[in-house]
mmCIF file of C-alpha atoms in Angstrom:
data_model
loop_
_atom_site.group_PDB
_atom_site.id
_atom_site.type_symbol
_atom_site.label_atom_id
_atom_site.label_comp_id
_atom_site.label_asym_id
_atom_site.label_seq_id
_atom_site.Cartn_x
_atom_site.Cartn_y
_atom_site.Cartn_z
ATOM 1 C CA MET U 1 36.052 -52.520 73.297
ATOM 2 C CA HIS U 2 32.728 -52.652 71.826
ATOM 3 C CA GLU U 3 33.656 -55.457 69.383
ATOM 4 C CA LEU U 4 33.104 -58.005 71.871
ATOM 5 C CA SER U 5 29.482 -57.269 72.298
ATOM 6 C CA ILE U 6 29.296 -57.346 68.561
ATOM 7 C CA ALA U 7 31.198 -60.748 68.397
ATOM 8 C CA THR U 8 28.907 -62.094 71.106
ATOM 9 C CA ALA U 9 25.829 -61.178 69.093
ATOM 10 C CA ILE U 10 27.169 -62.473 66.099
ATOM 11 C CA VAL U 11 27.969 -66.138 67.603
ATOM 12 C CA GLU U 12 24.489 -66.064 68.708
ATOM 13 C CA GLN U 13 22.421 -65.122 66.051
ATOM 14 C CA ALA U 14 24.887 -67.836 63.745
ATOM 15 C CA GLY U 15 24.200 -70.648 66.447
ATOM 16 C CA GLU U 16 20.261 -69.936 65.821
ATOM 17 C CA ILE U 17 20.595 -69.923 62.072
ATOM 18 C CA ALA U 18 22.494 -73.246 62.518
ATOM 19 C CA ARG U 19 20.047 -74.639 64.991
ATOM 20 C CA ALA U 20 17.150 -73.840 62.652
ATOM 21 C CA ASP U 21 18.921 -75.797 59.710
ATOM 22 C CA GLY U 22 19.205 -78.656 62.098
ATOM 23 C CA ALA U 23 23.193 -78.197 62.190
ATOM 24 C CA ASP U 24 25.188 -78.903 65.486
ATOM 25 C CA GLY U 25 27.789 -76.807 64.643
ATOM 26 C CA VAL U 26 28.898 -73.996 62.422
ATOM 27 C CA ALA U 27 32.280 -73.674 60.083
ATOM 28 C CA SER U 28 32.473 -69.952 59.385
ATOM 29 C CA VAL U 29 30.329 -66.912 59.591
ATOM 30 C CA THR U 30 30.715 -64.024 56.901
ATOM 31 C CA VAL U 31 29.960 -60.579 57.741
ATOM 32 C CA ARG U 32 30.021 -57.088 55.959
ATOM 33 C CA VAL U 33 31.631 -54.509 57.971
ATOM 34 C CA GLY U 34 31.405 -50.843 56.591
ATOM 35 C CA GLU U 35 34.467 -48.550 56.672
ATOM 36 C CA LEU U 36 32.482 -46.228 58.837
ATOM 37 C CA ALA U 37 30.595 -48.690 61.110
ATOM 38 C CA GLY U 38 33.186 -47.869 63.891
ATOM 39 C CA VAL U 39 34.195 -51.691 64.149
ATOM 40 C CA VAL U 40 38.028 -52.573 63.853
ATOM 41 C CA PRO U 41 38.284 -55.984 61.988
ATOM 42 C CA ASP U 42 41.326 -57.335 63.849
ATOM 43 C CA ALA U 43 39.584 -56.374 66.985
ATOM 44 C CA LEU U 44 36.489 -58.142 66.006
ATOM 45 C CA HIS U 45 38.413 -61.348 64.893
ATOM 46 C CA PHE U 46 40.104 -61.238 68.460
ATOM 47 C CA ALA U 47 36.784 -60.883 69.966
ATOM 48 C CA PHE U 48 34.922 -63.622 68.287
ATOM 49 C CA GLU U 49 37.911 -66.171 69.155
ATOM 50 C CA VAL U 50 36.552 -65.172 72.893
ATOM 51 C CA ALA U 51 32.900 -65.047 72.338
ATOM 52 C CA ARG U 52 32.785 -68.474 70.477
ATOM 53 C CA ASP U 53 34.436 -70.497 73.012
ATOM 54 C CA GLY U 54 32.057 -73.148 74.621
ATOM 55 C CA THR U 55 29.434 -72.736 71.807
ATOM 56 C CA ALA U 56 28.588 -74.255 68.558
ATOM 57 C CA LEU U 57 30.840 -71.979 67.019
ATOM 58 C CA ALA U 58 33.945 -73.153 68.955
ATOM 59 C CA ALA U 59 35.820 -73.928 65.552
ATOM 60 C CA ALA U 60 33.973 -71.405 63.437
ATOM 61 C CA ARG U 61 36.025 -69.229 61.499
ATOM 62 C CA LEU U 62 35.221 -65.341 60.723
ATOM 63 C CA VAL U 63 35.428 -64.123 57.584
ATOM 64 C CA VAL U 64 35.288 -59.993 57.312
ATOM 65 C CA GLU U 65 34.336 -58.564 54.217
ATOM 66 C CA GLN U 66 35.110 -54.799 54.453
ATOM 67 C CA VAL U 67 33.059 -52.544 52.667
ATOM 68 C CA PRO U 68 34.376 -48.979 51.662
ATOM 69 C CA ALA U 69 32.383 -45.886 52.475
ATOM 70 C CA HIS U 70 30.994 -44.090 49.381
ATOM 71 C CA ALA U 71 28.924 -40.988 49.169
ATOM 72 C CA TRP U 72 26.370 -39.706 46.351
ATOM 73 C CA CYS U 73 26.625 -36.213 44.847
ATOM 74 C CA GLY U 74 23.437 -35.433 43.631
ATOM 75 C CA GLN U 75 24.576 -32.127 41.897
ATOM 76 C CA CYS U 76 26.642 -34.080 39.319
ATOM 77 C CA ALA U 77 25.431 -37.741 39.981
ATOM 78 C CA GLU U 78 28.654 -39.143 41.067
ATOM 79 C CA GLU U 79 29.608 -41.712 43.490
ATOM 80 C CA PHE U 80 32.864 -41.273 45.130
ATOM 81 C CA ALA U 81 34.873 -43.037 47.970
ATOM 82 C CA VAL U 82 34.709 -40.972 51.085
ATOM 83 C CA GLY U 83 37.802 -42.625 52.723
ATOM 84 C CA MET U 84 39.039 -42.561 56.544
ATOM 85 C CA PRO U 85 38.521 -39.925 57.905
ATOM 86 C CA PRO U 86 35.630 -39.322 55.702
ATOM 87 C CA PHE U 87 35.803 -36.483 53.257
ATOM 88 C CA PHE U 88 32.224 -35.746 52.029
ATOM 89 C CA TRP U 89 32.971 -33.247 49.227
ATOM 90 C CA CYS U 90 32.617 -34.128 45.824
ATOM 91 C CA PRO U 91 36.125 -34.471 43.813
ATOM 92 C CA ARG U 92 34.030 -33.591 40.653
ATOM 93 C CA CYS U 93 32.117 -30.566 41.449
ATOM 94 C CA ASP U 94 33.697 -29.621 44.598
ATOM 95 C CA ARG U 95 30.412 -29.613 46.852
ATOM 96 C CA PRO U 96 29.471 -31.166 49.876
ATOM 97 C CA SER U 97 27.432 -34.625 49.933
ATOM 98 C CA ARG U 98 24.620 -35.402 52.188
ATOM 99 C CA GLU U 99 23.851 -38.996 51.124
ATOM 100 C CA LEU U 100 26.190 -41.735 52.326
ATOM 101 C CA ARG U 101 25.484 -44.740 49.882
ATOM 102 C CA ARG U 102 27.613 -47.560 51.630
ATOM 103 C CA GLY U 103 29.965 -47.918 54.463
ATOM 104 C CA ARG U 104 28.151 -48.312 57.608
ATOM 105 C CA GLU U 105 26.872 -51.973 57.075
ATOM 106 C CA LEU U 106 27.164 -54.488 59.770
ATOM 107 C CA GLU U 107 25.549 -57.324 58.917
ATOM 108 C CA ILE U 108 25.921 -61.408 58.759
ATOM 109 C CA THR U 109 25.938 -62.160 55.214
ATOM 110 C CA GLY U 110 26.417 -66.100 55.488
ATOM 111 C CA VAL U 111 26.485 -69.086 58.100
ATOM 112 C CA GLU U 112 28.409 -72.095 56.828
ATOM 113 C CA THR U 113 27.355 -75.224 58.630
#
């Protein structure tokens, strides 16, 4: 379960951000998780509860914003959802796409103290 190592990193980084802002605790952490990032949101929530124990984030809430995966078709200038499992064929011109526009994100976007 690699979500535990991700949750631990989130707790550490959010704690550093809070300390840099002079705060003793964190109320919530918001993260963006792409559909193709290989992270299961429910597992991340569970892992976060374990990782935050005994830290400045002990009472913090994790907010996960899920980002759907989208690809770009250069042939017809169309952006389209690739879904899960991913299907990289353009629904408009029926050609394969080589450019993933979004869906691999894994980033902290907000820390509320």
